[in-house]
CSV table of C-alpha atoms in Angstrom, one decimal:
chain,number,residue,atom,x,y,z
Z,1,MET,CA,-0.4,-0.4,0.0
Z,2,LYS,CA,1.3,3.5,-0.9
Z,3,PHE,CA,2.3,5.9,2.1
Z,4,SER,CA,-0.6,8.3,0.5
Z,5,GLU,CA,-3.0,5.8,0.4
Z,6,ILE,CA,-3.1,5.0,4.2
Z,7,VAL,CA,-2.9,8.9,4.6
Z,8,SER,CA,-5.9,9.6,3.0
Z,9,GLN,CA,-8.0,6.4,4.8
Z,10,LEU,CA,-6.8,7.5,8.1
Z,11,GLY,CA,-8.9,10.8,7.5
Z,12,ASP,CA,-9.7,13.4,9.6
Z,13,ILE,CA,-7.2,12.4,12.7
Z,14,VAL,CA,-4.2,13.4,10.4
Z,15,THR,CA,-3.3,16.7,10.9
Z,16,ASP,CA,0.0,17.0,8.5
Z,17,HIS,CA,1.5,14.8,6.7
Z,18,SER,CA,5.2,14.9,4.6
Z,19,LEU,CA,3.6,14.6,1.5
Z,20,ASN,CA,2.2,18.2,1.6
Z,21,ALA,CA,6.1,19.5,1.0
Z,22,ASN,CA,7.3,16.4,-1.0
Z,23,GLN,CA,4.2,15.1,-3.3
Z,24,ASN,CA,6.8,12.5,-5.0
Z,25,HIS,CA,8.4,11.1,-1.7
Z,26,ASP,CA,5.7,8.0,-1.5
Z,27,PRO,CA,6.9,4.7,-0.5
Z,28,ASP,CA,5.4,1.5,-0.5
Z,29,ILE,CA,4.2,0.7,3.1
Z,30,THR,CA,4.1,-3.3,3.2
Z,31,ALA,CA,3.5,-3.8,7.3
Z,32,LEU,CA,3.4,-2.1,10.6
Z,33,ALA,CA,5.9,-2.4,13.0
Z,34,ALA,CA,7.6,-1.3,17.1
Z,35,ILE,CA,9.6,1.5,16.4
Z,36,ASP,CA,13.2,-0.6,17.8
Z,37,GLU,CA,12.2,-3.3,15.6
Z,38,ALA,CA,10.9,-1.3,12.3
Z,39,THR,CA,12.9,-1.8,9.2
Z,40,ALA,CA,12.5,-0.9,5.1
Z,41,GLY,CA,8.9,-0.5,4.4
Z,42,ASN,CA,7.2,-0.8,7.7
Z,43,LEU,CA,5.1,2.0,9.4
Z,44,SER,CA,5.7,3.2,13.1
Z,45,TYR,CA,4.8,5.4,15.6
Z,46,VAL,CA,6.6,7.9,18.2
Z,47,GLU,CA,4.3,9.1,20.9
Z,48,GLY,CA,5.6,12.0,22.6
Z,49,PRO,CA,9.1,13.4,23.5
Z,50,LYS,CA,9.9,10.7,25.5
Z,51,PHE,CA,10.5,8.7,22.7
Z,52,GLY,CA,11.9,11.2,20.7
Z,53,SER,CA,15.4,9.7,20.2
Z,54,TRP,CA,14.0,6.9,18.4
Z,55,VAL,CA,13.4,9.3,15.3
Z,56,GLY,CA,17.6,9.2,14.5
Z,57,LYS,CA,17.7,5.6,15.1
Z,58,THR,CA,14.7,4.0,13.4
Z,59,ASN,CA,15.1,1.7,10.2
Z,60,ALA,CA,11.2,2.6,9.4
Z,61,SER,CA,10.7,4.3,6.0
Z,62,ALA,CA,7.3,5.9,7.7
Z,63,LEU,CA,6.5,7.3,10.7
Z,64,ILE,CA,3.3,8.3,13.0
Z,65,LEU,CA,4.5,11.5,14.8
Z,66,PRO,CA,2.8,14.2,17.5
Z,67,GLN,CA,2.6,17.7,16.6
Z,68,ASP,CA,6.4,18.1,17.0
Z,69,LYS,CA,7.9,20.1,14.2
Z,70,THR,CA,11.3,19.2,15.6
Z,71,LEU,CA,10.3,15.3,15.4
Z,72,GLN,CA,9.3,16.3,12.0
Z,73,THR,CA,12.0,18.0,10.4
Z,74,GLN,CA,14.2,15.1,11.8
Z,75,ALA,CA,12.3,12.6,10.0
Z,76,GLN,CA,12.5,14.8,6.7
Z,77,GLU,CA,16.0,14.8,7.2
Z,78,ARG,CA,16.4,11.4,7.1
Z,79,ASN,CA,14.1,10.6,4.4
Z,80,ILE,CA,11.0,9.0,6.8
Z,81,VAL,CA,7.4,10.4,5.4
Z,82,TRP,CA,5.4,10.8,8.5
Z,83,ILE,CA,1.8,11.9,9.3
Z,84,ALA,CA,1.6,14.3,12.3
Z,85,THR,CA,-1.7,13.7,14.8
Z,86,LYS,CA,-2.4,15.0,18.3
Z,87,GLU,CA,-2.9,11.3,19.4
Z,88,PRO,CA,-0.3,8.8,17.4
Z,89,ARG,CA,-0.8,5.5,19.0
Z,90,LEU,CA,-4.7,5.9,17.9
Z,91,LEU,CA,-3.4,6.9,14.6
Z,92,PHE,CA,-1.3,3.7,14.7
Z,93,ALA,CA,-4.3,1.7,16.1
Z,94,LYS,CA,-6.2,2.7,12.9
Z,95,ALA,CA,-3.3,1.9,10.6
Z,96,ILE,CA,-3.1,-1.5,11.7
Z,97,ALA,CA,-6.4,-2.3,10.6
Z,98,LEU,CA,-5.4,-0.9,7.4
Z,99,TYR,CA,-3.4,-3.9,7.5
Z,100,TYR,CA,-5.2,-6.7,9.9
Z,101,GLN,CA,-8.6,-7.9,10.5
Z,102,PRO,CA,-9.1,-11.0,13.0
Z,103,TYR,CA,-10.2,-14.2,11.5
Z,104,ARG,CA,-14.4,-14.2,10.8
Z,105,PRO,CA,-15.5,-17.4,9.5
Z,106,SER,CA,-18.2,-17.5,6.6
Z,107,PRO,CA,-21.8,-18.3,8.2
Z,108,GLU,CA,-23.1,-21.6,8.7
Z,109,ILE,CA,-23.6,-24.3,11.8
Z,110,HIS,CA,-21.5,-27.1,11.5
Z,111,PRO,CA,-22.7,-30.7,11.5
Z,112,THR,CA,-21.6,-32.0,14.8
Z,113,ALA,CA,-23.1,-29.2,17.1
Z,114,VAL,CA,-25.4,-29.6,19.1
Z,115,ILE,CA,-28.0,-27.8,19.2
Z,116,HIS,CA,-31.6,-28.1,21.5
Z,117,PRO,CA,-35.1,-27.4,19.4
Z,118,THR,CA,-35.8,-25.3,21.1
Z,119,ALA,CA,-32.7,-22.4,20.4
Z,120,GLU,CA,-33.7,-19.4,18.6
Z,121,ILE,CA,-30.4,-18.8,16.0
Z,122,GLY,CA,-30.2,-15.5,14.4
Z,123,SER,CA,-29.6,-15.5,10.4
Z,124,ASP,CA,-25.4,-15.0,9.4
Z,125,VAL,CA,-24.4,-17.0,12.2
Z,126,TYR,CA,-21.3,-18.9,12.7
Z,127,ILE,CA,-21.2,-22.0,14.9
Z,128,GLY,CA,-18.6,-24.1,15.0
Z,129,PRO,CA,-17.6,-27.9,15.7
Z,130,HIS,CA,-18.7,-29.6,18.7
Z,131,VAL,CA,-20.5,-26.4,20.3
Z,132,VAL,CA,-23.3,-27.5,22.6
Z,133,ILE,CA,-26.3,-25.1,22.7
Z,134,GLN,CA,-28.7,-26.0,25.4
Z,135,PRO,CA,-32.3,-25.3,25.7
Z,136,ARG,CA,-34.0,-21.8,24.8
Z,137,VAL,CA,-30.8,-20.3,24.1
Z,138,LYS,CA,-31.4,-17.2,22.0
Z,139,VAL,CA,-28.1,-16.6,19.7
Z,140,GLY,CA,-28.5,-12.6,17.7
Z,141,ASN,CA,-27.6,-12.1,14.0
Z,142,GLY,CA,-24.0,-12.5,12.9
Z,143,ALA,CA,-22.9,-14.1,15.9
Z,144,ILE,CA,-19.7,-16.3,15.9
Z,145,ILE,CA,-19.6,-19.5,17.9
Z,146,HIS,CA,-16.1,-20.9,17.8
Z,147,PRO,CA,-15.5,-24.5,18.3
Z,148,ASN,CA,-15.8,-26.4,21.7
Z,149,VAL,CA,-18.2,-23.5,23.1
Z,150,VAL,CA,-20.9,-24.7,25.7
Z,151,ILE,CA,-24.0,-22.5,26.5
Z,152,TYR,CA,-26.3,-23.4,29.1
Z,153,PRO,CA,-30.5,-23.0,29.2
Z,154,ASP,CA,-31.8,-20.1,28.9
Z,155,VAL,CA,-28.6,-17.9,27.6
Z,156,THR,CA,-28.7,-14.7,25.7
Z,157,ILE,CA,-26.0,-14.2,23.1
Z,158,GLY,CA,-26.9,-10.7,21.1
Z,159,ASP,CA,-26.1,-9.9,17.6
Z,160,ARG,CA,-22.6,-9.8,16.1
Z,161,THR,CA,-21.1,-11.5,19.6
Z,162,THR,CA,-18.0,-13.5,19.4
Z,163,LEU,CA,-17.7,-16.1,21.8
Z,164,HIS,CA,-14.2,-17.9,21.1
Z,165,ALA,CA,-12.9,-21.0,21.0
Z,166,ASN,CA,-13.6,-23.5,25.1
Z,167,CYS,CA,-15.5,-20.9,26.7
Z,168,THR,CA,-18.9,-21.5,28.9
Z,169,ILE,CA,-22.0,-19.4,29.5
Z,170,HIS,CA,-24.0,-20.7,32.3
Z,171,GLU,CA,-27.8,-20.7,32.8
Z,172,ARG,CA,-29.5,-17.1,32.6
Z,173,SER,CA,-26.5,-15.5,31.7
Z,174,GLN,CA,-27.2,-12.2,29.4
Z,175,ILE,CA,-24.5,-11.2,26.7
Z,176,GLY,CA,-25.2,-7.6,24.8
Z,177,ALA,CA,-24.3,-7.1,21.6
Z,178,ASP,CA,-20.7,-6.7,19.9
Z,179,CYS,CA,-19.2,-8.3,22.5
Z,180,VAL,CA,-15.6,-10.4,22.4
Z,181,ILE,CA,-15.5,-13.3,24.8
Z,182,HIS,CA,-11.8,-15.2,24.5
Z,183,SER,CA,-11.0,-18.8,25.1
Z,184,GLY,CA,-11.6,-20.2,28.8
Z,185,VAL,CA,-13.9,-17.9,29.9
Z,186,VAL,CA,-16.5,-18.8,32.3
Z,187,ILE,CA,-19.7,-16.6,32.4
Z,188,GLY,CA,-22.4,-17.4,34.6
Z,189,ALA,CA,-20.8,-19.8,37.1
Z,190,GLU,CA,-21.6,-20.1,40.7
Z,191,GLY,CA,-20.5,-17.5,43.2
Z,192,PHE,CA,-18.4,-18.2,46.1
Z,193,GLY,CA,-21.3,-18.8,48.5
Z,194,TYR,CA,-21.1,-20.7,51.7
Z,195,VAL,CA,-22.4,-20.2,55.0
Z,196,PRO,CA,-20.6,-21.3,58.2
Z,197,THR,CA,-22.1,-23.7,60.5
Z,198,ARG,CA,-20.9,-25.7,63.2
Z,199,THR,CA,-21.3,-29.0,61.2
Z,200,GLY,CA,-19.6,-27.5,58.2
Z,201,TRP,CA,-20.1,-25.0,55.3
Z,202,VAL,CA,-23.6,-24.7,54.1
Z,203,LYS,CA,-23.8,-24.2,50.4
Z,204,MET,CA,-25.8,-21.1,49.1
Z,205,GLU,CA,-27.4,-22.0,45.9
Z,206,GLN,CA,-26.8,-18.8,43.3
Z,207,SER,CA,-29.9,-18.5,41.7
Z,208,GLY,CA,-28.9,-14.8,39.9
Z,209,TYR,CA,-27.7,-13.4,37.2
Z,210,THR,CA,-24.8,-12.3,35.2
Z,211,VAL,CA,-25.6,-9.3,32.2
Z,212,LEU,CA,-22.7,-8.1,30.1
Z,213,GLU,CA,-23.8,-4.7,28.2
Z,214,ASP,CA,-23.0,-3.9,24.8
Z,215,ARG,CA,-19.4,-4.3,23.8
Z,216,VAL,CA,-17.9,-5.6,26.8
Z,217,GLU,CA,-14.7,-8.0,25.9
Z,218,VAL,CA,-13.5,-10.5,28.1
Z,219,GLY,CA,-10.1,-11.7,28.2
Z,220,SER,CA,-8.7,-15.6,28.0
Z,221,ASN,CA,-9.3,-17.5,31.4
Z,222,SER,CA,-11.2,-15.3,33.2
Z,223,ALA,CA,-14.4,-15.7,35.2
Z,224,ILE,CA,-17.4,-13.7,35.9
Z,225,ASP,CA,-19.5,-15.2,38.4
Z,226,ARG,CA,-23.8,-14.7,39.1
Z,227,PRO,CA,-24.8,-14.4,42.7
Z,228,ALA,CA,-27.1,-16.1,45.1
Z,229,VAL,CA,-29.7,-13.3,44.0
Z,230,GLY,CA,-29.8,-10.3,42.3
Z,231,GLU,CA,-27.3,-9.7,39.3
Z,232,THR,CA,-23.5,-9.6,38.5
Z,233,ARG,CA,-23.2,-6.6,35.8
Z,234,ILE,CA,-20.7,-5.3,33.4
Z,235,GLY,CA,-21.4,-2.3,32.0
Z,236,ARG,CA,-20.7,-1.3,28.0
Z,237,ASP,CA,-17.3,-0.7,26.7
Z,238,THR,CA,-15.8,-2.0,29.7
Z,239,ILE,CA,-12.9,-4.2,28.5
Z,240,ILE,CA,-11.2,-6.8,30.8
Z,241,ASP,CA,-7.6,-8.4,30.5
Z,242,ASN,CA,-6.9,-12.1,31.0
Z,243,LEU,CA,-6.9,-14.3,34.0
Z,244,VAL,CA,-9.1,-11.7,36.0
Z,245,GLN,CA,-11.7,-13.0,38.4
Z,246,ILE,CA,-15.0,-10.7,39.2
Z,247,GLY,CA,-17.1,-12.0,42.1
Z,248,HIS,CA,-20.9,-12.7,42.3
Z,249,GLY,CA,-23.0,-9.3,42.7
Z,250,CYS,CA,-20.1,-7.1,41.7
Z,251,LYS,CA,-21.5,-3.9,39.3
Z,252,ILE,CA,-19.0,-3.0,37.0
Z,253,GLY,CA,-19.8,0.7,35.3
Z,254,PHE,CA,-19.0,1.7,31.6
Z,255,GLY,CA,-15.8,1.8,29.7
Z,256,CYS,CA,-13.9,0.7,32.8
Z,257,ALA,CA,-10.3,-1.4,31.9
Z,258,ILE,CA,-9.2,-4.3,34.5
Z,259,ALA,CA,-5.4,-5.7,34.0
Z,260,GLY,CA,-4.6,-9.0,34.5
Z,261,GLN,CA,-5.0,-10.8,37.2
Z,262,SER,CA,-6.8,-8.5,39.3
Z,263,GLY,CA,-9.8,-10.2,41.4
Z,264,MET,CA,-12.7,-8.6,43.3
Z,265,ALA,CA,-14.7,-10.4,46.0
Z,266,GLY,CA,-18.7,-10.3,46.1
Z,267,GLY,CA,-20.9,-7.4,46.1
Z,268,VAL,CA,-18.0,-4.7,44.6
Z,269,LYS,CA,-19.2,-1.5,42.9
Z,270,ILE,CA,-16.9,0.1,40.5
Z,271,GLY,CA,-18.3,3.3,38.7
Z,272,ASN,CA,-17.6,3.9,35.8
Z,273,ARG,CA,-14.1,4.8,33.6
Z,274,VAL,CA,-12.4,3.1,36.2
Z,275,ILE,CA,-9.0,1.6,35.5
Z,276,LEU,CA,-7.4,-1.6,37.5
Z,277,ALA,CA,-3.8,-2.1,36.7
Z,278,GLY,CA,-2.3,-5.1,37.1
Z,279,GLN,CA,-3.0,-7.5,39.9
Z,280,THR,CA,-5.1,-5.2,41.8
Z,281,GLY,CA,-7.5,-7.1,44.6
Z,282,ILE,CA,-10.5,-5.5,46.2
Z,283,VAL,CA,-12.1,-6.9,49.4
Z,284,ASN,CA,-16.2,-7.5,49.0
Z,285,GLN,CA,-18.4,-4.9,49.5
Z,286,VAL,CA,-16.0,-1.8,48.3
Z,287,LYS,CA,-17.3,1.1,46.2
Z,288,ILE,CA,-14.9,2.7,43.5
Z,289,GLY,CA,-16.0,6.1,42.5
Z,290,ASP,CA,-15.9,7.3,38.9
Z,291,GLY,CA,-12.7,7.6,37.0
Z,292,ALA,CA,-10.8,6.1,39.6
Z,293,ILE,CA,-7.7,4.6,39.0
Z,294,ALA,CA,-5.8,1.6,41.5
Z,295,SER,CA,-2.1,0.8,40.3
Z,296,ALA,CA,-0.3,-2.5,39.7
Z,297,GLN,CA,-0.7,-4.7,42.8
Z,298,ALA,CA,-2.9,-2.4,44.8
Z,299,GLY,CA,-4.9,-3.8,47.5
Z,300,ILE,CA,-8.0,-2.1,48.3
Z,301,HIS,CA,-9.7,-2.2,51.6
Z,302,ASN,CA,-11.9,0.2,51.8
Z,303,ASP,CA,-14.1,2.6,49.2
Z,304,VAL,CA,-12.0,4.8,46.7
Z,305,ALA,CA,-13.2,8.6,45.7
Z,306,PRO,CA,-14.1,9.7,42.9
Z,307,GLY,CA,-10.9,10.5,40.4
Z,308,GLU,CA,-8.9,9.1,43.0
Z,309,ILE,CA,-5.4,7.5,42.7
Z,310,VAL,CA,-4.8,4.6,45.0
Z,311,SER,CA,-1.6,2.5,45.0
Z,312,GLY,CA,-0.1,-0.5,47.9
Z,313,THR,CA,-1.4,-2.4,50.2
Z,314,PRO,CA,-3.4,-1.7,51.9
Z,315,ALA,CA,-4.2,1.0,49.1
Z,316,ILE,CA,-3.7,4.3,50.2
Z,317,PRO,CA,-3.5,8.0,48.1
Z,318,HIS,CA,-0.8,7.6,45.0
Z,319,LYS,CA,0.8,10.8,46.6
Z,320,LEU,CA,1.2,9.3,50.1
Z,321,TYR,CA,2.4,6.2,49.0
Z,322,LEU,CA,5.2,7.7,46.8
Z,323,LYS,CA,6.7,9.8,50.6
Z,324,VAL,CA,6.0,6.1,51.7
Z,325,CYS,CA,8.3,4.4,49.1
Z,326,ALA,CA,10.8,6.9,49.7
Z,327,ILE,CA,11.0,6.1,53.2
Z,328,TYR,CA,11.3,2.8,52.8
Z,329,ASN,CA,14.2,3.1,50.2
Z,330,ARG,CA,15.7,5.0,53.7
Z,331,LEU,CA,15.2,2.3,56.3
Z,332,PRO,CA,18.6,1.2,56.1
Z,333,GLU,CA,19.8,4.1,56.7
Z,334,ILE,CA,17.4,4.7,59.1
Z,335,TYR,CA,17.9,1.6,61.2
Z,336,LYS,CA,21.9,2.9,61.8
Z,337,LEU,CA,20.3,6.1,63.1
Z,338,VAL,CA,17.8,4.3,65.7
Z,339,LYS,CA,20.8,2.1,66.7
Z,340,GLN,CA,23.1,5.0,67.4
Z,341,PHE,CA,21.0,6.8,69.5
Z,342,GLN,CA,20.2,3.6,71.6
Z,343,ARG,CA,23.7,3.2,71.9
Z,344,GLN,CA,24.1,6.7,73.3
Z,345,GLU,CA,21.3,6.5,75.7
Z,346,GLN,CA,22.8,3.4,77.0
Z,347,LYS,CA,25.7,5.2,77.9
């Protein structure tokens, strides 16, 4: 694909480009690559000044750059064509879509699929080998169900939703439109509900529902449990990484991002546009306000206010956490001082 074709297809997000100065320098771009691995014919990107030194070192033929005249001039001096934008990473994501689209099978129902007669299957649906669809399931138009998926009774799958191989959707779960459920995910399994007695644990049946709103994506081997009563709900446009545990009765707002190995106990309530970095742990019944951020390995034991950034275990405000870390690094020195004071007092 010619560089000029890429520029024309990326649209209004492009604010400037090297073709405005030299229309004749229009190389073929054959692939995209990270800037430290790019070779001739590759398109890469620089997100900001922090990575600006790569403009002088990369072997890429084309770059997506921030609105930085210095970097643009440097690229031009190295005979690298460039595109300028306010959001280089977003533009790079759009450029990848010009070269790659995920595998999407043509509509068909494989003869080895087991589909109960009461199931309702929409139009233009793909159902792969050895899929099991149990009674009263509803599958929307354009859905894709890859091999070995098991769907329990009374589940609803929205239009154009993709269920990747070997995921399991338990009874009465509701999955919205344009969702992506990756391999190994379990949605709507029983929550961890038991009552302690003198003679042992008594199981509390989990009669509730699990609901995923539209455009939710769930990474491989994650689990979202159903509650004893009521529902576990994941808001629209929320993205969930691999190996995430969401306990029974949790409520997660829209536009959230939950990174890998995070886990939350039952009844957690998370607002809109919350970010949980990797290995965040949240105890039961905690409330996290809109726009809050938890850094990696945060252990959240108490409510978090809207917009607050927390770090550490137990989690504390991030600015305080940085001060604590600075003191922690000085502990050997502080310990020596304490020992000196103790010896002086003994004298």
